[in-house]
Each structure stands twice: as structure tokens, then as C-alpha cells.
Tab-separated table of N, CA and C in Angstrom:
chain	number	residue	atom	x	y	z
U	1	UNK	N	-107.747	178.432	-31.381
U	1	UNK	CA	-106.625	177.996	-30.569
U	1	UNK	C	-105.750	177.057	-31.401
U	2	UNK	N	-104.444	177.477	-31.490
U	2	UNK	CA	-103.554	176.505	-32.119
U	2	UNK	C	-103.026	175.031	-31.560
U	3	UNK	N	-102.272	174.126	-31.836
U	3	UNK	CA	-102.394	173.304	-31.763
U	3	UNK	C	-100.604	173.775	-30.664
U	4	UNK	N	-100.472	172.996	-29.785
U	4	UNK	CA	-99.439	173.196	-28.657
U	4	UNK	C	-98.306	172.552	-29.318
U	5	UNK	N	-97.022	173.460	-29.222
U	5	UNK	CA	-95.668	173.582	-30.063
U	5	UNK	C	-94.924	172.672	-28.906
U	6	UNK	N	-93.479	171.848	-29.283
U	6	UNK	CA	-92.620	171.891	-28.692
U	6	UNK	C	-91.846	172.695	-28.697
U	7	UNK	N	-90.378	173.112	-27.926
U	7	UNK	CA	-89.378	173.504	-28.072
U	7	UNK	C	-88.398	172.964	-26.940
U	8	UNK	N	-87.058	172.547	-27.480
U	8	UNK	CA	-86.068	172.678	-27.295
U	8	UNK	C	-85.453	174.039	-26.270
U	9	UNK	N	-84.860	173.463	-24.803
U	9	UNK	CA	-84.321	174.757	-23.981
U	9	UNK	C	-83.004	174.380	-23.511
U	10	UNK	N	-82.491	175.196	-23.447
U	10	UNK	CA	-80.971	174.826	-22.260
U	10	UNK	C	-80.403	176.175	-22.063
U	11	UNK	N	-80.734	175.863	-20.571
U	11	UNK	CA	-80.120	177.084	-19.578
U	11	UNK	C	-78.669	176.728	-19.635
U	12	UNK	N	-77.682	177.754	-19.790
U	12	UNK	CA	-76.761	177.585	-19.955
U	12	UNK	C	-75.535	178.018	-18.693
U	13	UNK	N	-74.447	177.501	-18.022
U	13	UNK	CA	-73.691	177.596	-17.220
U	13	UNK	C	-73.970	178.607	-16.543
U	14	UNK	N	-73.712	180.166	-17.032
U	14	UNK	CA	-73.926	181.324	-16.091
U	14	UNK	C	-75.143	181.798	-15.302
U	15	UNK	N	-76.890	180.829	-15.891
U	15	UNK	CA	-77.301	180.844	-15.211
U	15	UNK	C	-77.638	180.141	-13.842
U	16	UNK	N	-76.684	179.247	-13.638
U	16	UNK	CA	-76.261	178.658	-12.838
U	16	UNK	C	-75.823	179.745	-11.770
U	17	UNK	N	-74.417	179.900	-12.361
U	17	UNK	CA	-73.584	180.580	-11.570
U	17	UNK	C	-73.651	181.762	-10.977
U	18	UNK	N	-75.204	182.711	-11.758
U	18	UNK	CA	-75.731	184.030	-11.337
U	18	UNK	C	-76.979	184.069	-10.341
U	19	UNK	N	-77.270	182.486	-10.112
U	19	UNK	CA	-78.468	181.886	-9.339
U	19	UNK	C	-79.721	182.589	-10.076
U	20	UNK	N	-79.973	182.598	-11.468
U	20	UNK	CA	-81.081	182.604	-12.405
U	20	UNK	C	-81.391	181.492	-12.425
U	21	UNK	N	-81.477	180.312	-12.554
U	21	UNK	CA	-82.384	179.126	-13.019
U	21	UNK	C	-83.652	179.446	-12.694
U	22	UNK	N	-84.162	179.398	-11.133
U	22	UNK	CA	-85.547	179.704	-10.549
U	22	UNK	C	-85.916	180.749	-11.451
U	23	UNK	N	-85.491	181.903	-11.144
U	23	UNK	CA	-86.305	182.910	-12.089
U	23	UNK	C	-86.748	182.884	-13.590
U	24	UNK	N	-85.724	182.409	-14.222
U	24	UNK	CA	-86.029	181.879	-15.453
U	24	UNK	C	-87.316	180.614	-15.802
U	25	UNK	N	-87.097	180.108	-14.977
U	25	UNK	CA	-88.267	179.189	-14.634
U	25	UNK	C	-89.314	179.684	-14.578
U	26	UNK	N	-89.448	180.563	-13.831
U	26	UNK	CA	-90.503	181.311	-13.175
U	26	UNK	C	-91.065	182.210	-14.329
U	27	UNK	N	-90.073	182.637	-14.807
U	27	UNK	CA	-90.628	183.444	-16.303
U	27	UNK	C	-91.172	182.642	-17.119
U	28	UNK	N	-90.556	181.795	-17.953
U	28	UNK	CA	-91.291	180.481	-18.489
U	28	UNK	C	-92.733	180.096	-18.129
U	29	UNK	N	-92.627	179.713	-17.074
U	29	UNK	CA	-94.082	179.586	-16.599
U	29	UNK	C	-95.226	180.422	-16.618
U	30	UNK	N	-94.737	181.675	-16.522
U	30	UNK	CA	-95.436	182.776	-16.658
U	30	UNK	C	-96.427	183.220	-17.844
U	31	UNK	N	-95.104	182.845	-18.881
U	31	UNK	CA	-95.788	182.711	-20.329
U	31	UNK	C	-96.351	181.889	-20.841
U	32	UNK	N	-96.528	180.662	-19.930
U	32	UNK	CA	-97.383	179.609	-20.235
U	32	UNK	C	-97.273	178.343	-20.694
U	33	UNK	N	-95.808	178.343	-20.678
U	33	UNK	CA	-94.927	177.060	-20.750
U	33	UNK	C	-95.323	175.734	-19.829
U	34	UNK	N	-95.175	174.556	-20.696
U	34	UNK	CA	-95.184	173.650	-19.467
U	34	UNK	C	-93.851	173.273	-19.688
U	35	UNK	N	-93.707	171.927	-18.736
U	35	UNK	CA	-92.013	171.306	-18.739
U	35	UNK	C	-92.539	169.645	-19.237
U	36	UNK	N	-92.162	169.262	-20.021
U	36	UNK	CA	-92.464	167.662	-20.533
U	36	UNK	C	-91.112	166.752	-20.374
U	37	UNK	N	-90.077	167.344	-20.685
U	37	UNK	CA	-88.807	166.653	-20.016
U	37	UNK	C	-88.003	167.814	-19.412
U	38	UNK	N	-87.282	167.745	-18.419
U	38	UNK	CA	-86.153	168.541	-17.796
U	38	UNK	C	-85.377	167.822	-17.024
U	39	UNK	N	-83.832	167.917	-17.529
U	39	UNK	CA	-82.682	167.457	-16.296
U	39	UNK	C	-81.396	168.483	-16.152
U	40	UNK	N	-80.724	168.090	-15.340
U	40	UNK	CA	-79.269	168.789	-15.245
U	40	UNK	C	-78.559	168.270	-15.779
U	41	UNK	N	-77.744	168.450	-16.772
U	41	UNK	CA	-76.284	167.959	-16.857
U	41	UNK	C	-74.397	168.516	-16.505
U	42	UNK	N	-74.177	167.845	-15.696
U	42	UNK	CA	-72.927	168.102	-15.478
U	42	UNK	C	-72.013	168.433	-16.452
U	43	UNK	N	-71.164	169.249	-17.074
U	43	UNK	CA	-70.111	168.988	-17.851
U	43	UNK	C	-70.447	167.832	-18.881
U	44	UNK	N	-71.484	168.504	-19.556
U	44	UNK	CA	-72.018	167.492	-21.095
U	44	UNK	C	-70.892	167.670	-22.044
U	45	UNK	N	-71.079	166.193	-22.332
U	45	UNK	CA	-70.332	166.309	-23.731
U	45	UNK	C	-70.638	167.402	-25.269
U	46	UNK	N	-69.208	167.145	-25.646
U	46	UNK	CA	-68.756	168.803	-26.398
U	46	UNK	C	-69.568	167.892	-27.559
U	47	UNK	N	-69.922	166.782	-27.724
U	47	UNK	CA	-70.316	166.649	-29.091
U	47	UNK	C	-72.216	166.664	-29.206
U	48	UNK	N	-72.294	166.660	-27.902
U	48	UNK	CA	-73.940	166.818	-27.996
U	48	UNK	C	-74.252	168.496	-27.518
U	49	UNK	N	-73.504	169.335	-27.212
U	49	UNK	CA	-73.151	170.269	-27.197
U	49	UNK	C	-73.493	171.140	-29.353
U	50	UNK	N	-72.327	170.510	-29.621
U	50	UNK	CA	-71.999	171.179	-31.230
U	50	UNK	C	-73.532	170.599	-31.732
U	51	UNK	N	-74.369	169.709	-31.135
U	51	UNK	CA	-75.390	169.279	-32.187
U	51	UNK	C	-75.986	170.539	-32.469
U	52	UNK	N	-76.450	171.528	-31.178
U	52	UNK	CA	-77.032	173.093	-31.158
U	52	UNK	C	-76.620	174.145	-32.332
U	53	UNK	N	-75.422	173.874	-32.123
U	53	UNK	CA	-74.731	175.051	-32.498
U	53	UNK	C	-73.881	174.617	-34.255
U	54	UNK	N	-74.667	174.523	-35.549
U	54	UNK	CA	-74.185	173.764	-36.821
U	54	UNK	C	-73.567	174.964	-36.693
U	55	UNK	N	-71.989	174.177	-37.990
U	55	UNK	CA	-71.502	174.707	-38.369
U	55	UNK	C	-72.113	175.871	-39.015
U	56	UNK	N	-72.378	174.853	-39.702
U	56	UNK	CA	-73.218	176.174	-41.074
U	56	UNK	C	-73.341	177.163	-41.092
U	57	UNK	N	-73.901	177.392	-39.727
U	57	UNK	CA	-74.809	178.773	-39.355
U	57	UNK	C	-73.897	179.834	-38.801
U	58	UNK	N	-72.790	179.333	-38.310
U	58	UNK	CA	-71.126	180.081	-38.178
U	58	UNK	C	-70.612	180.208	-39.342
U	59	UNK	N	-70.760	179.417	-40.138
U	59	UNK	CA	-69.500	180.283	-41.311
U	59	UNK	C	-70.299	181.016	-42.322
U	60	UNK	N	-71.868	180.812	-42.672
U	60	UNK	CA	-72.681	182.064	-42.852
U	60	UNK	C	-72.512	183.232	-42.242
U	61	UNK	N	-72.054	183.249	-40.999
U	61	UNK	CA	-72.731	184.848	-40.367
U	61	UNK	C	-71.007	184.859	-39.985
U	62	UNK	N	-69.535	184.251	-40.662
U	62	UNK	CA	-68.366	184.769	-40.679
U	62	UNK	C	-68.209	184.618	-39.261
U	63	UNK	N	-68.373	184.103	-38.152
U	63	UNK	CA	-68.380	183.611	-36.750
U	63	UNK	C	-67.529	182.333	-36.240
U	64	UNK	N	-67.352	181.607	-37.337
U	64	UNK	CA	-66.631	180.280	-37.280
U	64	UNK	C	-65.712	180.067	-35.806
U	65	UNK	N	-65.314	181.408	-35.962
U	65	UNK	CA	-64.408	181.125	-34.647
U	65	UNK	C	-64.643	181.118	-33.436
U	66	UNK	N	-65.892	181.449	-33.056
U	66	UNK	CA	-66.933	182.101	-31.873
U	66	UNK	C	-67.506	180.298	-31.769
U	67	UNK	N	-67.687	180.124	-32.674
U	67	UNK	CA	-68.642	178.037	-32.662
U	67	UNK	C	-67.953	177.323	-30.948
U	68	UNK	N	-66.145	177.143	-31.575
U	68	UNK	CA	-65.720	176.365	-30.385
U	68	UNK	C	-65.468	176.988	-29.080
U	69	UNK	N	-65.608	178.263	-28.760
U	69	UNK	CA	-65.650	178.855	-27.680
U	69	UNK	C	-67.230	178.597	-27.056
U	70	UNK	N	-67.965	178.866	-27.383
U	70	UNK	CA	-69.705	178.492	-27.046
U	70	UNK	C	-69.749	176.820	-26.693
U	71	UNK	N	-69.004	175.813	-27.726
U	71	UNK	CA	-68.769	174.516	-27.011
U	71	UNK	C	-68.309	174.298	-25.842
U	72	UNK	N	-67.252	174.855	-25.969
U	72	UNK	CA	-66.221	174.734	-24.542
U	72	UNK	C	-66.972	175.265	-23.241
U	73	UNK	N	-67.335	176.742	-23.320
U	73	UNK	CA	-67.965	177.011	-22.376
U	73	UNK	C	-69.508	176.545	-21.797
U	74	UNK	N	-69.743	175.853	-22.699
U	74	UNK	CA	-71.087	175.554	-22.406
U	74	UNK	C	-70.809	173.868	-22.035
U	75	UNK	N	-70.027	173.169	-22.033
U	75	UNK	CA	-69.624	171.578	-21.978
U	75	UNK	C	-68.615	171.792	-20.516
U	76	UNK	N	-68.730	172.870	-20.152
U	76	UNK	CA	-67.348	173.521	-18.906
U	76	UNK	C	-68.545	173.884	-17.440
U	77	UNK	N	-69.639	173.342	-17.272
U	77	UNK	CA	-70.448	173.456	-16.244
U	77	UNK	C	-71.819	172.454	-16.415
U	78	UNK	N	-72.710	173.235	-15.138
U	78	UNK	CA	-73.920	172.794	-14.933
U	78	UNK	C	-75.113	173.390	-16.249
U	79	UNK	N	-75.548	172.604	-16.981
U	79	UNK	CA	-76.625	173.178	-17.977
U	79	UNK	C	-78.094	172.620	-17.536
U	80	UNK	N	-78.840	172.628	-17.748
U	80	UNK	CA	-80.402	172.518	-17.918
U	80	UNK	C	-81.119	172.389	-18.973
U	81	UNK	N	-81.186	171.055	-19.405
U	81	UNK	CA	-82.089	170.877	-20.956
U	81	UNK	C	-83.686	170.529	-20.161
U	82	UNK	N	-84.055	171.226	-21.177
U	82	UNK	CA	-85.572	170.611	-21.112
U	82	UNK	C	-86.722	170.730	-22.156
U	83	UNK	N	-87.745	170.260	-22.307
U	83	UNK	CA	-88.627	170.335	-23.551
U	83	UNK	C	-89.751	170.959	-22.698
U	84	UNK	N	-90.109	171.980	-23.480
U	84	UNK	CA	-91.173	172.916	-22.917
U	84	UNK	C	-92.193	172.864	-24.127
U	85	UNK	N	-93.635	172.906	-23.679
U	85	UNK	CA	-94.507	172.889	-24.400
U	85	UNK	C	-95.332	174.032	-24.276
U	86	UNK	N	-95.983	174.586	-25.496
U	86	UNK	CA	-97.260	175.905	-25.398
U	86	UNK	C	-97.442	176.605	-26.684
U	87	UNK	N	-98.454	177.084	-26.923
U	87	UNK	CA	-98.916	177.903	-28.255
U	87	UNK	C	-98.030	178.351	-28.811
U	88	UNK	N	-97.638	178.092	-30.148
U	88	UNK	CA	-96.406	178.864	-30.912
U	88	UNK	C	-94.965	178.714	-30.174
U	89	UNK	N	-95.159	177.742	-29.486
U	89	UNK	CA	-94.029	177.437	-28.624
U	89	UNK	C	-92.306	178.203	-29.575
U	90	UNK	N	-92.041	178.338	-30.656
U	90	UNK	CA	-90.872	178.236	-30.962
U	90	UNK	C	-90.648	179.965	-30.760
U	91	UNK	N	-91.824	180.337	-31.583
U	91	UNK	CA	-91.817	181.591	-32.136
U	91	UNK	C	-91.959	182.423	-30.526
U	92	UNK	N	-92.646	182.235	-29.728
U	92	UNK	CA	-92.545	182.759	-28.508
U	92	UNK	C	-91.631	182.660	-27.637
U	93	UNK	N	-90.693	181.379	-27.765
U	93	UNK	CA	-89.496	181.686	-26.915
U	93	UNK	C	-88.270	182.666	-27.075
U	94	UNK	N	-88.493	182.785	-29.006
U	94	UNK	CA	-87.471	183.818	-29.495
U	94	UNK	C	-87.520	184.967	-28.774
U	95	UNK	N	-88.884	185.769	-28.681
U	95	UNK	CA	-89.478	186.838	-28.249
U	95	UNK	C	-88.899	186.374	-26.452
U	96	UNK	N	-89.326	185.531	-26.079
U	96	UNK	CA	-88.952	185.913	-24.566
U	96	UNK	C	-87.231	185.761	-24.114
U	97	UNK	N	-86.738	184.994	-24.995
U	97	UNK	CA	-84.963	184.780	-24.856
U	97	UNK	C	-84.664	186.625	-25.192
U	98	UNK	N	-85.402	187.158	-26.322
U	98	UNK	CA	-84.229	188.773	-26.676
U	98	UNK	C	-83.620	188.364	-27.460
U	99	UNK	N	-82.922	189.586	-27.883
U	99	UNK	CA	-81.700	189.336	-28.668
U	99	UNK	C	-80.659	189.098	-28.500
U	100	UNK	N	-79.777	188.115	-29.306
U	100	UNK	CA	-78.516	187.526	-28.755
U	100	UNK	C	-77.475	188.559	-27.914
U	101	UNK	N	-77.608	189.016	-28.501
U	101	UNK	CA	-76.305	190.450	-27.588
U	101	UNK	C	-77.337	191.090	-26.516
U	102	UNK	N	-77.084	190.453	-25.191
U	102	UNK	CA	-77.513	190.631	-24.394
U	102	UNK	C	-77.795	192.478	-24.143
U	103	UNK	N	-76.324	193.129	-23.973
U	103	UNK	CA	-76.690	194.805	-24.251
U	103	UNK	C	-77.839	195.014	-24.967
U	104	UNK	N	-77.816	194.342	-26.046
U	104	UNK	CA	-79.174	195.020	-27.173
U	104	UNK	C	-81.226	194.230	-26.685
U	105	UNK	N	-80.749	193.612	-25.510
U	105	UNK	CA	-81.851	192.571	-25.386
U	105	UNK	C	-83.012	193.463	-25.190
U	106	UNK	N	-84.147	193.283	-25.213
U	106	UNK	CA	-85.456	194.401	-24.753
U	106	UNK	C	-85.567	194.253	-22.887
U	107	UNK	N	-85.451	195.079	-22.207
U	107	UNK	CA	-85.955	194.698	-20.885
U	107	UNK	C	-87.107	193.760	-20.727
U	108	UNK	N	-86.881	192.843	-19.664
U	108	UNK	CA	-88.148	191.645	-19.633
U	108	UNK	C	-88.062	190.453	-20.068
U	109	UNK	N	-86.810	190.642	-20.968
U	109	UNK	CA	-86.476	189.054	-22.051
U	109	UNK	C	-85.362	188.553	-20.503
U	110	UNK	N	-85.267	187.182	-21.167
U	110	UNK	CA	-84.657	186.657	-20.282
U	110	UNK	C	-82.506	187.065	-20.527
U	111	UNK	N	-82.205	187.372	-22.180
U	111	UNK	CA	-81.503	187.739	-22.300
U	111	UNK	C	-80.712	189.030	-21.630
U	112	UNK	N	-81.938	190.215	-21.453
U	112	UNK	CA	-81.590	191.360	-20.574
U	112	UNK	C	-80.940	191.422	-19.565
U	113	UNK	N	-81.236	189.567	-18.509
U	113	UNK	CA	-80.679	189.926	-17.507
U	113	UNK	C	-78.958	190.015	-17.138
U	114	UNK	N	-78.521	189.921	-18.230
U	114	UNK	CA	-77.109	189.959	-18.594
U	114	UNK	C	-76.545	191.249	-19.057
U	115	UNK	N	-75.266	191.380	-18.398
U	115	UNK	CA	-74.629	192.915	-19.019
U	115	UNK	C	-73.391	192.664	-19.646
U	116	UNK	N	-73.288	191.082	-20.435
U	116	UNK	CA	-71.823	191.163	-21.466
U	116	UNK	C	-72.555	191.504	-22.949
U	117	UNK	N	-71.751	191.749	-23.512
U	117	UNK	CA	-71.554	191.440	-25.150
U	117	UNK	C	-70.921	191.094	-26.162
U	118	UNK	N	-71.356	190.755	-27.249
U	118	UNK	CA	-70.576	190.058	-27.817
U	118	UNK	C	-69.272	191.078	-28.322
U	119	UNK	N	-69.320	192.002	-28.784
U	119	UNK	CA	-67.938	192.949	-28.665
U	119	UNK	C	-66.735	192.313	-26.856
U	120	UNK	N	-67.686	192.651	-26.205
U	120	UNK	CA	-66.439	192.747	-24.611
U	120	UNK	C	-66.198	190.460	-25.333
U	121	UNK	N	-66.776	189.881	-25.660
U	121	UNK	CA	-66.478	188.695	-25.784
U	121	UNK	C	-65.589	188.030	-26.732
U	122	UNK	N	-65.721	189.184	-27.780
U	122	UNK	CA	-64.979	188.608	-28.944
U	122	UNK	C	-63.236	189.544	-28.577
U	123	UNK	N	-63.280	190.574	-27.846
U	123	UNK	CA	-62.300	190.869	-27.389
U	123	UNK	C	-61.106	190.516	-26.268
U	124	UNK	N	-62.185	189.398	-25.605
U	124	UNK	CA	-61.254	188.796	-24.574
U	124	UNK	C	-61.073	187.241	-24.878
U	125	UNK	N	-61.509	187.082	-26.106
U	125	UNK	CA	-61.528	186.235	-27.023
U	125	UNK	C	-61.912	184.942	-26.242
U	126	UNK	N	-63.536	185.362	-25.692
U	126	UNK	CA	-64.462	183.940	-24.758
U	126	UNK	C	-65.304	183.959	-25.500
U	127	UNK	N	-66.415	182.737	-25.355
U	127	UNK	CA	-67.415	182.484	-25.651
U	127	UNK	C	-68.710	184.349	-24.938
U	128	UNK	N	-69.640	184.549	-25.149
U	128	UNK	CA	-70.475	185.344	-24.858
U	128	UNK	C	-71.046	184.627	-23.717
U	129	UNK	N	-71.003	184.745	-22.678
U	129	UNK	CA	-72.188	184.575	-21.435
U	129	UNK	C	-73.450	184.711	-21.704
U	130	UNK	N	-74.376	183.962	-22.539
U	130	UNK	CA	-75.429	183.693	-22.821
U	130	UNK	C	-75.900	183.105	-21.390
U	131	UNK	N	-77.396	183.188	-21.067
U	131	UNK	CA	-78.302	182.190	-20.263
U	131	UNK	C	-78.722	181.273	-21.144
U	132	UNK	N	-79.192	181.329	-22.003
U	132	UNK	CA	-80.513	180.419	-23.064
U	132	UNK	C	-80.081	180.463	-24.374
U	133	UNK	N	-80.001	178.999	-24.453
U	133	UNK	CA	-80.469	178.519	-26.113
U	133	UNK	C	-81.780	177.650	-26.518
U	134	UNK	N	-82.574	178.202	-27.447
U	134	UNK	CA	-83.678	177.272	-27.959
U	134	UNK	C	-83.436	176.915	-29.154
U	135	UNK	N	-84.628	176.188	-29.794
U	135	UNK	CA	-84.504	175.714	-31.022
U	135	UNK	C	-85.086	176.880	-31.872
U	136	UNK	N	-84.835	176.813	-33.256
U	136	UNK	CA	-85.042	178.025	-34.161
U	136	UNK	C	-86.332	177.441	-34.714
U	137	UNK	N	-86.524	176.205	-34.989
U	137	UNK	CA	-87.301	175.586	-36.193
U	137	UNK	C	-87.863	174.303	-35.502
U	138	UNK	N	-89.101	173.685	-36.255
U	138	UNK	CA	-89.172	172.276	-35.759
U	138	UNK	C	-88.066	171.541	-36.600
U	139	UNK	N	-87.237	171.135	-36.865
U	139	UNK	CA	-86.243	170.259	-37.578
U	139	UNK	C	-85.119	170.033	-36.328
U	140	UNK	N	-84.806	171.861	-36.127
U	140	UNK	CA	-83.867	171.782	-34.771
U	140	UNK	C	-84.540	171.108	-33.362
U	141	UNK	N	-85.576	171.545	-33.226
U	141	UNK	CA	-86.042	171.025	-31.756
U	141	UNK	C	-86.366	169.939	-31.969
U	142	UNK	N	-87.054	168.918	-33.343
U	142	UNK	CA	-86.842	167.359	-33.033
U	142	UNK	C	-85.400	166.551	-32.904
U	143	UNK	N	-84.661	167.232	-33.471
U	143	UNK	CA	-83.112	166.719	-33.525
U	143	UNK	C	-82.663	166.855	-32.076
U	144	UNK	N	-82.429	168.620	-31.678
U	144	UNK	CA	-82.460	168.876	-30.359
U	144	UNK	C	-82.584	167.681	-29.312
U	145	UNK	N	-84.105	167.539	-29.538
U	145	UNK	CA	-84.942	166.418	-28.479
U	145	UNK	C	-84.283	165.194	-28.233
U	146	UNK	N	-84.108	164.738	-29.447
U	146	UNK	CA	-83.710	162.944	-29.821
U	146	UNK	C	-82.320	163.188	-29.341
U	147	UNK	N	-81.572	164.247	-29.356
U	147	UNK	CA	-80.334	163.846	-29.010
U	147	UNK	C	-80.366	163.617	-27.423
U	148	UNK	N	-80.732	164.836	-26.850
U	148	UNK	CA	-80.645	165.235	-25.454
U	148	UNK	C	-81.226	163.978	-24.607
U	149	UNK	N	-82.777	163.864	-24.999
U	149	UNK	CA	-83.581	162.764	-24.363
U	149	UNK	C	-83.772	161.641	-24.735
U	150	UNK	N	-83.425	161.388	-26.397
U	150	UNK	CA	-83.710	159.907	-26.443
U	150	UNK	C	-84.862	159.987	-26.891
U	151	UNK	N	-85.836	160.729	-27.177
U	151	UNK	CA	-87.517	160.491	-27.693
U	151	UNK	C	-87.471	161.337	-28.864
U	152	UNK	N	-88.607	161.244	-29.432
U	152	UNK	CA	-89.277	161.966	-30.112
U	152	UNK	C	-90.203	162.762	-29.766
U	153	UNK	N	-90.253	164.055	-29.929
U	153	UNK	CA	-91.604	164.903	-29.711
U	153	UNK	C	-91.813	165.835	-30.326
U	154	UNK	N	-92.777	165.822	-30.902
U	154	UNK	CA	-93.413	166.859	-31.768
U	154	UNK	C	-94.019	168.228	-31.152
């Protein structure tokens, strides 16, 4: 038995607005997640917002312009951070979030339950209607953490 992972979560605006939170929850739990911190935030600030989302990792993958649309829309509602704990915690949430382009997600991921993509997004020139962002790495989810909550957790 491995030693129990953190990770970094935030439900993002549309699952709000599609009345997913519960279910998503409910999935989470399923897989064996616990919850160690969770709150709501109203219309969070755009700069604890961009901590998620580095540059870097936009102008690698030629996206740069997609960065401040994902701020905006995600700093433009109700979100849900929380620190979830469980085996391989990082590597298992990848697997249960899917793949970013919701169209391409595997049925069962939490991504699936969405029918935009990033094509219909980059054409109406919005952010993508994502539900979920996690952390990729432990570096991101302690940073993640300390920003959102104020602690440290490993």
C-alpha cells in the first residue's frame, strides 16, 4: 500500500451552472477520495486564478491566447477548491478528469459529461467549458494548496 497523495481540485463555473457539483462529488468519493479542505468561491480573483494556469505551459503548446479566456471565465462565477486525498492521488485524478477536449473524453470521466470543444471554443473565441482542474505534479498541488488555503500539504 502506498503512502496517501494530495491533490489540488477546482470545480469550475459550469459545473455549477449544469447542477454537477453533487455528482462529481459523488464520483470522487467513489474512487476513494477524501476531502481535507473544501470551499466555494465567489468570483475569485484573476490572479489566484493564473497561479493554475502558467504561462509557460501556453506558449509551449502555441495556446497563449486561450490562457486569458480560461482566467476570465473561470474568475466570472461560483468555483469549488478543495484538497482531496488517496493512493496515487495525482495520477488517478488525471484518469478520472479525461481528456481535456471534453468530445474526446472516455465515457465515465468526469470530463465526458460535457459536449463542447475546444475547436466550437476556439471558434467563438471563449474559454472551453471545462468542469475540473487538478494539479499535474506535486510542485503544482503544493503551490496550488498554499495559494488557495494558506497551508501546506503534502
Amino acid at each position: 500500500m502506498s503512502t496517501p497523495q494530495s491533490v489540488f481540485v477546482m470545480l469550475k463555473p459550469v459545473a455549477f451552472e449544469r447542477n454537477l457539483v453533487e455528482h462529481i462529488l459523488a464520483m470522487l468519493a467513489g474512487e476513494g477520495f477524501t476531502i481535507r479542505h473544501q470551499k466555494i468561491v465567489d468570483h475569485p480573483p484573476k490572479e489566484l486564478i493564473a497561479i493554475q494556469y502558467p504561462e509557460e505551459e501556453f506558449i509551449r503548446t502555441n495556446r497563449l491566447f486561450s490562457r486569458q479566456r480560461i482566467i476570465d471565465y473561470c474568475a466570472g462565477g461560483l468555483v469549488m477548491v478543495m484538497v482531496l486525498v488517496g493512493e496515487n492521488a495525482i495520477s488517478k485524478m488525471k484518469d478520472i478528469k479525461g481528456c481535456p477536449d471534453p468530445k474526446r473524453a472516455k465515457p465515465g470521466t468526469i470530463r465526458s459529461l460535457l459536449d463542447d470543444t475546444i475547436e466550437e471554443a476556439d471558434a467563438e473565441k471563449r474559454a472551453l467549458r471545462d468542469l475540473i482542474h487538478s494539479s499535474d505534479n506535486e510542485t503544482e498541488t503544493k503551490h496550488q494548496i498554499e495559494a488557495w488555503f494558506g497551508v501546506t500539504t503534502t
